[in-house]
XYZ file of C-alpha atoms in Angstrom:
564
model
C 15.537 22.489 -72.205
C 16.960 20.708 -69.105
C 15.398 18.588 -67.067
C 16.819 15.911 -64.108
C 13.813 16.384 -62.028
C 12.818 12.567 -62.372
C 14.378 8.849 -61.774
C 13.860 8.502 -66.168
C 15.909 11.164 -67.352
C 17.885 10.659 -70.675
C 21.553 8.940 -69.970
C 20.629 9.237 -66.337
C 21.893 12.558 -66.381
C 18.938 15.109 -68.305
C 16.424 15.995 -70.857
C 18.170 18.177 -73.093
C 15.581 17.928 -76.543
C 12.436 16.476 -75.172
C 11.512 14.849 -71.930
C 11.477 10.970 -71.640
C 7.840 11.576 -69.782
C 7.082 13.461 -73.001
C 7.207 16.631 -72.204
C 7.999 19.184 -75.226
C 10.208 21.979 -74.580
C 8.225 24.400 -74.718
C 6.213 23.060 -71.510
C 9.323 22.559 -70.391
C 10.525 26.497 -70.469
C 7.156 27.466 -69.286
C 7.569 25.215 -66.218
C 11.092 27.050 -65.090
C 8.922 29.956 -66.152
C 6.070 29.553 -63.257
C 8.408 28.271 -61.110
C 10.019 31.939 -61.301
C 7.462 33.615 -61.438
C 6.007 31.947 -57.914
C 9.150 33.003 -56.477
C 8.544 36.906 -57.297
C 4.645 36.138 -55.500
C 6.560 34.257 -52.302
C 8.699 37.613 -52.241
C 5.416 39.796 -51.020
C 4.389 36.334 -49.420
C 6.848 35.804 -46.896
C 7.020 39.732 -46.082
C 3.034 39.558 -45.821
C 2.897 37.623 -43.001
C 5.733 39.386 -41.633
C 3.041 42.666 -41.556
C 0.677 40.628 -40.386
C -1.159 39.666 -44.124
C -1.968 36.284 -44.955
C -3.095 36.148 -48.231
C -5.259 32.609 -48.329
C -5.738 32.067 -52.265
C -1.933 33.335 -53.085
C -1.130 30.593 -50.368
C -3.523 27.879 -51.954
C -2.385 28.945 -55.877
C 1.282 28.762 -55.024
C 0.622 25.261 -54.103
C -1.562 24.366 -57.257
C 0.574 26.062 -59.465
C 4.212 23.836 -57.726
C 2.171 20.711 -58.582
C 0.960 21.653 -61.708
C 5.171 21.293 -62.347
C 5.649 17.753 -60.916
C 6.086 15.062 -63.341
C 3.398 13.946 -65.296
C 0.831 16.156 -63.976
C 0.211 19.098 -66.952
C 1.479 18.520 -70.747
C -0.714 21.827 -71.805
C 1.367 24.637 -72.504
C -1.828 27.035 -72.747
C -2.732 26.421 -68.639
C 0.693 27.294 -67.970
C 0.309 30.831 -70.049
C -2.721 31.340 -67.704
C -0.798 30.172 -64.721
C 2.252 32.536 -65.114
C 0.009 34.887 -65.817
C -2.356 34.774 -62.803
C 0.497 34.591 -60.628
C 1.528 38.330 -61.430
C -1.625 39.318 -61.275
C -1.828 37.917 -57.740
C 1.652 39.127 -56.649
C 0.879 42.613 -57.787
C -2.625 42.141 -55.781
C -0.736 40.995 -52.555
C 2.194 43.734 -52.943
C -0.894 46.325 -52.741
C -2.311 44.723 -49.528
C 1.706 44.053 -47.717
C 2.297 47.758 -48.575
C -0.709 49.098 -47.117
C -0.022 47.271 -44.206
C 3.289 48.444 -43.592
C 5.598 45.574 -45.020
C 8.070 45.789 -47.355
C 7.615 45.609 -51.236
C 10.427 47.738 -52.581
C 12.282 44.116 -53.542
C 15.527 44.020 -55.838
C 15.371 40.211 -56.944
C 14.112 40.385 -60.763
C 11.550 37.586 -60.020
C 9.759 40.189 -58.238
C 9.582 43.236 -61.046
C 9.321 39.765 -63.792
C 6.268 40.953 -66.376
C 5.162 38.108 -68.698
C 5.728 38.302 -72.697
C 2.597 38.829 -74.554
C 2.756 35.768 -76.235
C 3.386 32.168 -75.842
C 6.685 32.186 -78.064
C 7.969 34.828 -75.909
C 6.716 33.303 -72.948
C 9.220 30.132 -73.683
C 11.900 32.394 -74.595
C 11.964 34.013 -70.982
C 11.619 30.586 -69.333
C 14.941 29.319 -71.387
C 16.420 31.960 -69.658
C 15.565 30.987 -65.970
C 16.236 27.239 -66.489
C 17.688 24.646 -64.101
C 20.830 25.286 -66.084
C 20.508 29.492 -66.948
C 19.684 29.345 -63.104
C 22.708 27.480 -61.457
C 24.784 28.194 -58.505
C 28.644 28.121 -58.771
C 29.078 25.493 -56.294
C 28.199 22.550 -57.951
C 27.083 20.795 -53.895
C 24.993 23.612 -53.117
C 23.068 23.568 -56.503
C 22.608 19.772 -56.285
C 20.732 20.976 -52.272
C 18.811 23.922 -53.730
C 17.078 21.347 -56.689
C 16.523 18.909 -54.085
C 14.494 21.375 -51.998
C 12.903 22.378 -55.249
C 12.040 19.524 -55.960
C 11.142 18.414 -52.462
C 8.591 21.054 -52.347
C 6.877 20.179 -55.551
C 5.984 16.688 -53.628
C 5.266 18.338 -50.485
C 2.613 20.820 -52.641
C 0.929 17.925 -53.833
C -0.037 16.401 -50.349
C -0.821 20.086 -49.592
C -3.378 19.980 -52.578
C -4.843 16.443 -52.022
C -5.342 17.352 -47.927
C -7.126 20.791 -49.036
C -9.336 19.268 -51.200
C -10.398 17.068 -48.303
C -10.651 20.177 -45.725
C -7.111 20.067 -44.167
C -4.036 22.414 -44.497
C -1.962 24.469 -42.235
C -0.709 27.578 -43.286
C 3.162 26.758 -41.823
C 3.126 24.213 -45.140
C 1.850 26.826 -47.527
C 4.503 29.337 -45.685
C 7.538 27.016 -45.980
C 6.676 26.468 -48.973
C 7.227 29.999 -50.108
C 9.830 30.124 -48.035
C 11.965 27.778 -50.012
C 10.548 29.553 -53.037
C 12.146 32.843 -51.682
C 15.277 30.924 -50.461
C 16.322 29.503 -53.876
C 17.269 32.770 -54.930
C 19.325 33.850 -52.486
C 23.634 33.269 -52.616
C 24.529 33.761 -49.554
C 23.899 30.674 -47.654
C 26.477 27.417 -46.835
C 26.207 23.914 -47.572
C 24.927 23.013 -43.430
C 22.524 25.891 -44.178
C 20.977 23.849 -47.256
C 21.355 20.880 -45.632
C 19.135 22.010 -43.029
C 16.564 23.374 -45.399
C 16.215 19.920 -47.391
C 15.510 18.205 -43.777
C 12.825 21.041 -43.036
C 11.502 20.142 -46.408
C 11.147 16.234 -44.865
C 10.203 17.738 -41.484
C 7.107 19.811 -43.919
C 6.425 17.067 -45.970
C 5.847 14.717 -42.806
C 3.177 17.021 -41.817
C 1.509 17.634 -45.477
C 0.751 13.397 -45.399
C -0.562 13.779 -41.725
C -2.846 16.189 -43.070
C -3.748 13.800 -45.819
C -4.304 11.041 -43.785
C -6.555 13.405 -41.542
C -8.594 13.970 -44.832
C -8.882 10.858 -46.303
C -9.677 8.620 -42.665
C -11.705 11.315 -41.711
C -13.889 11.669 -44.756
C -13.930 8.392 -45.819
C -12.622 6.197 -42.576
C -10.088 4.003 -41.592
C -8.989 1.406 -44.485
C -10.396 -2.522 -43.477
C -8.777 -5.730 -45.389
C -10.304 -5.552 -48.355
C -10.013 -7.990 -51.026
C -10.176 -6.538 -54.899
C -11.065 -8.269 -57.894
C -8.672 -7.991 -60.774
C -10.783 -8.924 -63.746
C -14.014 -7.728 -64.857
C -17.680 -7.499 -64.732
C -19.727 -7.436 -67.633
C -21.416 -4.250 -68.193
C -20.189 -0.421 -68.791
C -17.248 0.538 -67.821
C -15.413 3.815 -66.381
C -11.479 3.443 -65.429
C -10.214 5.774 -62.402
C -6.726 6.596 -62.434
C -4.137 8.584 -59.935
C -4.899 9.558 -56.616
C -7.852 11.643 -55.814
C -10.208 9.821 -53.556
C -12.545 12.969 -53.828
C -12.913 12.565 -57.268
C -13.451 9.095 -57.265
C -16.491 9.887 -54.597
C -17.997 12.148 -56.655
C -17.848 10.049 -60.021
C -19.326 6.753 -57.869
C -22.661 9.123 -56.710
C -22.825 10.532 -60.328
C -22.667 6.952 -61.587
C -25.342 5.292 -59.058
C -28.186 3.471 -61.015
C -26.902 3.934 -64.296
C -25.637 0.620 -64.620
C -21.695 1.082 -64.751
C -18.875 -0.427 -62.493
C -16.075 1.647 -61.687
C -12.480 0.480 -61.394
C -9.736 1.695 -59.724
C -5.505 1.939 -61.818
C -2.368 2.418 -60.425
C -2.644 4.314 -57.260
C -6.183 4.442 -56.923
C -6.192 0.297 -55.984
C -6.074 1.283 -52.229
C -9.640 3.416 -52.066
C -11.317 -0.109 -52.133
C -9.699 -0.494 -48.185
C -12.328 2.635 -47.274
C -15.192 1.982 -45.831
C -17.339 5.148 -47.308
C -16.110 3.847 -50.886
C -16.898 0.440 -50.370
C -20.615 0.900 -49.748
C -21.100 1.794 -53.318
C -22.353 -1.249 -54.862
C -21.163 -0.851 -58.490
C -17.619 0.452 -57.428
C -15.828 -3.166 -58.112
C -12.506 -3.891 -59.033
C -9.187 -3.504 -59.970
C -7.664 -3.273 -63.745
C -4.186 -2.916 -64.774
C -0.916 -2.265 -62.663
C 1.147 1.041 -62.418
C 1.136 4.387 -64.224
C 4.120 3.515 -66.946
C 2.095 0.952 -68.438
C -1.230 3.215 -69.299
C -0.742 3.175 -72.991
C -1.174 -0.557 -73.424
C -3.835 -0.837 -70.672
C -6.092 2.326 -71.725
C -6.192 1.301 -74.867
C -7.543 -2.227 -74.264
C -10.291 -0.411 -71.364
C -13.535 -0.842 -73.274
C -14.840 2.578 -71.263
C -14.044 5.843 -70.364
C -11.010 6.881 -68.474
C -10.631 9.659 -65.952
C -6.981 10.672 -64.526
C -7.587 12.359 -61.235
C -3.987 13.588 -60.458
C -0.253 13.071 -61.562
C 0.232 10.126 -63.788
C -0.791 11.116 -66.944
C 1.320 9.810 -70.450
C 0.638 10.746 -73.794
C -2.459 9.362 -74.474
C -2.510 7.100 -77.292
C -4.967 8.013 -80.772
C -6.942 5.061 -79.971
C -8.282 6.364 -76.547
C -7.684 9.664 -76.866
C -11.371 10.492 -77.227
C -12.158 7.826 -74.182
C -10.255 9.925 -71.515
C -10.853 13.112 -69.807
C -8.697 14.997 -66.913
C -9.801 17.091 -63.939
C -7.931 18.771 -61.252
C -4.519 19.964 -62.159
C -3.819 17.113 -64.731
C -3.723 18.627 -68.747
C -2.815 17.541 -71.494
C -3.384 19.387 -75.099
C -6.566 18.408 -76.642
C -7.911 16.139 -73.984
C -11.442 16.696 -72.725
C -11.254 18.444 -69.054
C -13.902 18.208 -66.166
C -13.727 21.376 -64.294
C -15.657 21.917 -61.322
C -19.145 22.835 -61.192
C -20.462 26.315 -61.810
C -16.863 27.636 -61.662
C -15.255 29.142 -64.760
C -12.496 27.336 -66.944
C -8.610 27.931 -65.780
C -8.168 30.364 -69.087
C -11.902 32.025 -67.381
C -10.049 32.086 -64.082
C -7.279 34.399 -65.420
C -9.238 36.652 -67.699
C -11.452 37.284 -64.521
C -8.909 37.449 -62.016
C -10.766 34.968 -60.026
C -8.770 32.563 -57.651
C -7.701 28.725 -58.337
C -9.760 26.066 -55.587
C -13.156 26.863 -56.667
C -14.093 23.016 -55.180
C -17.175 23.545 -53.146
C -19.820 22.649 -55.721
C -18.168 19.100 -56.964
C -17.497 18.177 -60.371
C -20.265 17.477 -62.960
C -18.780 14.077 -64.783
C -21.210 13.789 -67.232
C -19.457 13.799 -70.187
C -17.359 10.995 -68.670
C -20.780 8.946 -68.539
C -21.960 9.957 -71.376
C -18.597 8.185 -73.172
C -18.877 5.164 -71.187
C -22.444 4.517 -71.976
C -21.217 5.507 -75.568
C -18.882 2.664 -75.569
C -19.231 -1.162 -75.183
C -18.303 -1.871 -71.610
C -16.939 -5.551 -70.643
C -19.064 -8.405 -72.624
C -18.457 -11.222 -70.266
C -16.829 -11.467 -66.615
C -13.475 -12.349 -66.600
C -12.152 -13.988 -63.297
C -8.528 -13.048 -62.652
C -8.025 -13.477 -59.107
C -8.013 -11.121 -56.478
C -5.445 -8.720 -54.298
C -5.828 -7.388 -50.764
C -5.541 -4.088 -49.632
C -6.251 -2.136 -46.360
C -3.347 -2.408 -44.088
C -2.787 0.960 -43.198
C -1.709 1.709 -39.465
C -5.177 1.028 -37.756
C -5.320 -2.803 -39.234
C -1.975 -3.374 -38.416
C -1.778 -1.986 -35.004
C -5.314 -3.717 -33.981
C -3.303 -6.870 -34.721
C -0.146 -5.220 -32.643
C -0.227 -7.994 -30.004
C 0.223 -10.760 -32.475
C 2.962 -8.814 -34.740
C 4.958 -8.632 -31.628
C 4.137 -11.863 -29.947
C 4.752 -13.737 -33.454
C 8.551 -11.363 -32.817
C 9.151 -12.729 -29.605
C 8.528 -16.137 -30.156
C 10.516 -16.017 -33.581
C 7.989 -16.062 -36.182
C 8.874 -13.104 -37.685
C 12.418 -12.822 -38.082
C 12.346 -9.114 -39.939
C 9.807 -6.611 -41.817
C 10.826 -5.200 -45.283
C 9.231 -1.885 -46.462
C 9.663 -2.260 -50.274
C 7.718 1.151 -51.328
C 8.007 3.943 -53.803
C 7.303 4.719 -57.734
C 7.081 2.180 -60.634
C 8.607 3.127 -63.837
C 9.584 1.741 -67.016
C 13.338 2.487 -66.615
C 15.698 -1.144 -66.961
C 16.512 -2.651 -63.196
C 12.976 -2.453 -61.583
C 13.001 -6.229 -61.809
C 14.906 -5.900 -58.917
C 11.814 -5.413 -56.529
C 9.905 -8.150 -57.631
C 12.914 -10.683 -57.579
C 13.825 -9.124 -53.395
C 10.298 -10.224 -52.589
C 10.021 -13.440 -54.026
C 13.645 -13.714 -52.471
C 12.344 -12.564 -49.119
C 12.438 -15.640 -46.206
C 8.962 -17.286 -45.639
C 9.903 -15.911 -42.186
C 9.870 -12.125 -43.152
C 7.041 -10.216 -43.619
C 6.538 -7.550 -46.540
C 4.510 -4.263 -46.430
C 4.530 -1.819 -49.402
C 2.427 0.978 -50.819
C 2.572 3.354 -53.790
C 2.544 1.990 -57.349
C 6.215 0.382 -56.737
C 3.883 -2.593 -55.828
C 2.582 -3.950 -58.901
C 6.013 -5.458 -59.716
C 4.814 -8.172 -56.917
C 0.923 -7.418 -55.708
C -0.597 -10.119 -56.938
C 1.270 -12.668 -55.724
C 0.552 -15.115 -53.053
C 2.786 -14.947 -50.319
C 0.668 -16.966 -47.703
C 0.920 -16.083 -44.039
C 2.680 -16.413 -40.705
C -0.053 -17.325 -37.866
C -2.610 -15.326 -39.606
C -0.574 -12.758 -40.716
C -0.492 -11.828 -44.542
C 3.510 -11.985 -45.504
C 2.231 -9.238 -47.508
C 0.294 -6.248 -46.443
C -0.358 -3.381 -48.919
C -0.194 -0.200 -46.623
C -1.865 2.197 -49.622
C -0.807 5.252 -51.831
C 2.541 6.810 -51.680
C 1.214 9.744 -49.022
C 0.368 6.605 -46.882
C 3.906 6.383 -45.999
C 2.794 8.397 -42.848
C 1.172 5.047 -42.293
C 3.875 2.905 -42.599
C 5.647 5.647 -40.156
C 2.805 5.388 -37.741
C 3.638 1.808 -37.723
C 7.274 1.643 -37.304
C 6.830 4.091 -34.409
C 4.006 2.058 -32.315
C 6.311 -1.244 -33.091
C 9.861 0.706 -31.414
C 7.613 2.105 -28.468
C 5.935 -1.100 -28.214
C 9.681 -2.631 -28.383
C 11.022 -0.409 -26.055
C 13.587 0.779 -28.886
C 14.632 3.075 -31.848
C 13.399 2.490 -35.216
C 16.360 1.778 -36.655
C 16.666 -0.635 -33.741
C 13.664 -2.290 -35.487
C 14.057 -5.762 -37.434
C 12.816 -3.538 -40.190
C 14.215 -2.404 -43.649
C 13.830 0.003 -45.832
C 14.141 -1.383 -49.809
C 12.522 1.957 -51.890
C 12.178 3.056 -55.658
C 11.700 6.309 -57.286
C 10.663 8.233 -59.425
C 9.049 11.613 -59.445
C 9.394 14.593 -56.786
C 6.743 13.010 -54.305
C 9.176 10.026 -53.695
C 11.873 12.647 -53.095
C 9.771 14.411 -50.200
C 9.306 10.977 -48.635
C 12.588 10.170 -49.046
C 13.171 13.784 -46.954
C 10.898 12.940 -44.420
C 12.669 9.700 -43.973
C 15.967 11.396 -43.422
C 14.446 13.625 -41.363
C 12.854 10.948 -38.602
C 16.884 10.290 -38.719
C 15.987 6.715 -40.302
C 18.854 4.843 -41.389
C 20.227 2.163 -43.570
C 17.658 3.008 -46.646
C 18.304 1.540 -49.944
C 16.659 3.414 -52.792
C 16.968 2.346 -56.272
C 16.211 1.942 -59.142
C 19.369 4.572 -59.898
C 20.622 8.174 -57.671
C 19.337 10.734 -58.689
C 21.549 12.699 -61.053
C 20.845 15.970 -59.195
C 22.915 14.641 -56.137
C 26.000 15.361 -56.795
C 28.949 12.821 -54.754
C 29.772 15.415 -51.942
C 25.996 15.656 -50.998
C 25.626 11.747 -51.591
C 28.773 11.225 -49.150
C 26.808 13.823 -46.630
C 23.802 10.997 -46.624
C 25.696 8.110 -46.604
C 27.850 9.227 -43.820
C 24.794 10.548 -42.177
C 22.228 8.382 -42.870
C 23.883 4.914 -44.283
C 21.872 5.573 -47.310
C 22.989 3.432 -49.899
C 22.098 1.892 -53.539
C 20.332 -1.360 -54.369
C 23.055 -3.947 -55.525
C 21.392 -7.376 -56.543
C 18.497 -9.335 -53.733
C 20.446 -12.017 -53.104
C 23.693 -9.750 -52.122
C 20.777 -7.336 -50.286
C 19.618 -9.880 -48.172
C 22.270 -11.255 -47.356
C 23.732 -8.126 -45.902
C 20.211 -7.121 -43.922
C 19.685 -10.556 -42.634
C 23.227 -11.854 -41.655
């Protein structure tokens, strides 16, 4: 196998014999293998619309199946048999329909005529052959561009999949994202070219987390200040982790009455800001801190555990039985909650019936069945409290003193310290920059980067928390939304803005954020923990020069530099 796709790879530079997220080879092969096979679908895709098809589940199963490839989403090499083979089943479907309609199908790429083994073993042998490596480009630059794209589009596939589950999508996201699909395989295209496809991916990806944002505000409202518990109520117990506020919405009317509290992990901390959440009575508070640190914390949770999205480590033997999966998160041997009255993924394929089957809910009973099963919290526990809910409507509705407390010096400079968490050395970085950062400064951050510093009390400048938790990593559009209203409200550029940009990262959604970034031309970022090791130092000299993109040195030598 080979592997860079994340900020953890081995020796910083790939996975060669297993993945450090655990992923076995074999998943590993089968992974390159979809990915391949998705391209051969994109083929009839792109040429569909071209004849005037639009093929709505291939568009919503290309997206499914990308994110089923992102980091820490599926461990279960069986789905991704069914996956690669559902795919060309539907790209035979669609090259029926594009033909009839006058389009070309008569492609030459060898994605397109790819047939599946007949066995899982064979399976993994034609996905060793279509690897990152087995798959490279002479030029060493434009490789390093074509696996940021791909792996630009896997985050931008994921907002795709959260906004659709909410009701929102756009078919030029589902189209550029088979696009880039199609383009990977093609040789003829410069380095300016790629470049220009990595900032569409950004440009895409900025759009994806609008959509989002549409879903979640408009389904659930705009997020208020909301202050979280962080211990624990006595009584049953059922843990929510990764991103899916959907899911969570579901599991909190299943759970009414029967005398359980839910609590949110990692990502999910932010869903107590929403006001459609927050009416539920028994939905209460907050337990444990980001995604790397599951094993420990799941295995101390006295309930039952549900991952919603991306997130997911090997689960430990002590809670294995306790946790369950739904959505596009697998992993071998753990109980899945599929949705209601449609058939299992394996069902899906042997009846060549379509991924998104969403409209009926989920039924979680087994997942309240196992917390009722288990003992719960026996006493509360009081370990103090967080806030949450500054997304773009809380802090704008306080715009006049933000720029009033500017004017008169208050606030000297804003920090945006954002991104993954992850158990790789040098994250202590982040927590030491904000302890570092002037009682002057103010701090916003969202996605799980933040529990290296959420809890901590950072008091306030004339009313204003010194630290404001904007919400997931898609609520980056947020944090956009706010930089904007401050430079039009300042008459200026962003990057004219006394704000910086201090991120960490991990998996591929951080990399489309990063892209969207780049793409707003936003300047002066540092990202750390390490470079990625699929950016080779031509394309890292292209950003720097560009986009004064830099590493993370030390706080102290950080601050210094930002703040004069």
């Amino acid at each position: 196998m080979f592997c860079y796709q994340c900020e953890q790879t081995a020796k910083g530079e790939g996975c060669k014999t297993m993945g450090v997220c655990g992923k076995k080879p074999e998943v590993a092969a089968l992974q390159d293998l979809l990915i391949y096979a998705l391209q051969g679908l994109a083929l009839v895709a792109v040429e569909g619309r071209k004849a005037g098809v639009t093929d709505e589940e291939a568009n919503l199963f290309t997206c499914e199946a990308v994110f089923s490839t992102l980091t820490n989403v599926d461990f279960d090499p069986e789905r991704f048999v069914a996956l690669i083979k559902r795919t060309v089943a539907l790209r035979d479907s669609l090259a029926q329909k594009v033909k009839a309609a006058g389009g070309k199908t008569d492609f030459s790429e060898a994605a397109f005529t790819f047939q599946p083994a007949a066995d899982l073993n064979g399976l993994v042998k034609q996905g060793e052959e279509v690897d990152l490596k087995n798959a490279s480009d002479d030029n060493a630059d434009i490789q390093s561009l074509k696996h940021i794209l791909l792996f630009g589009i896997k985050g931008v596939a994921a907002y795709a999949d959260h906004a659709k589950i909410l009701g929102q999508e756009d078919d030029q996201v589902y189209a550029f994202i088979q696009e880039s699909l199609v383009n990977l395989l093609r040789k003829d295209m410069g380095l300016q070219d790629w470049v220009g496809l990595v900032l569409k991916c950004g440009e895409t990806n900025l759009r994806a987390m609008e959509l989002l944002d549409a879903g979640n505000t408009g389904t659930y409202g705009h997020p208020v200040p909301t202050e979280v518990p962080l211990g624990a109520k006595a009584g049953k117990a059922i843990l929510v982790s990764g991103h899916d506020l959907k899911d969570l919405e579901m599991l909190l009317k299943q759970t009414e009455g029967k005398g359980i509290n839910i609590y949110t992990h990692g990502e999910m901390l932010p869903a107590h800001g929403y006001p459609e959440l927050k009416k539920y009575s028994h939905f209460y508070g907050h337990y444990g801190t980001a995604w790397q640190n599951q094993q420990k914390e799941f295995a101390e949770f006295p309930g039952a555990i549900l991952m919603t999205t991306n997130c997911i480590q090997k689960p430990q033997q002590s809670y294995q039985g306790n946790i369950f999966t739904t959505g596009l998160v697998g992993w071998p041997a753990v109980a899945h909650v599929d949705d209601k009255g449609c058939p299992s993924l394996l069902d899906k394929v042997k009846s060549a019936v379509g991924l998104g089957c969403s409209s009926q809910g989920k039924d979680f009973s087994a997942v309240i069945k196992k917390a009722q099963e288990l003992p719960g919290f026996a006493a509360d526990t009081d370990k103090g409290k967080v806030m949450v809910g500054f997304a773009r409507n809380t802090v704008m509705g306080v715009a006049d003193k933000v720029i009033q407390a500017v004017k008169d010096k208050n606030i000297r400079h804003f920090f945006l310290v954002a991104g993954c968490d992850g158990a790789k050395p040098g994250r202590n970085y982040y927590t030491e920059f904000v302890e570092k950062v002037p009682s002057d400064c103010v701090v916003l951050t969202l996605a799980c980067g933040k529990f290296r510093f959420f809890d901590q009390n950072l008091g306030d400048i004339g009313g204003i928390p010194r630290l404001l938790d904007v919400g997931q990593c898609n609520d980056a559009y947020s944090a956009i939304q706010i930089a904007v209203a401050l430079s039009q409200a300042f008459e200026c550029g962003v990057n004219d803005l006394p704000l910086s940009m201090v991120l960490s990262w991990y998996e591929q959604k951080a990399v489309a954020i990063l892209l969207t970034l780049l793409h707003l031309g936003i300047k002066d970022i540092r990202l750390g923990p390490s470079l990625p090791a699929f950016v080779t130092p031509n394309v890292l000299n292209v950003l720097v020069e560009n986009f004064d993109i830099k590493p993370i040195s030390t706080p102290d030598e950080d601050l210094k530099t930002i703040l004069g």
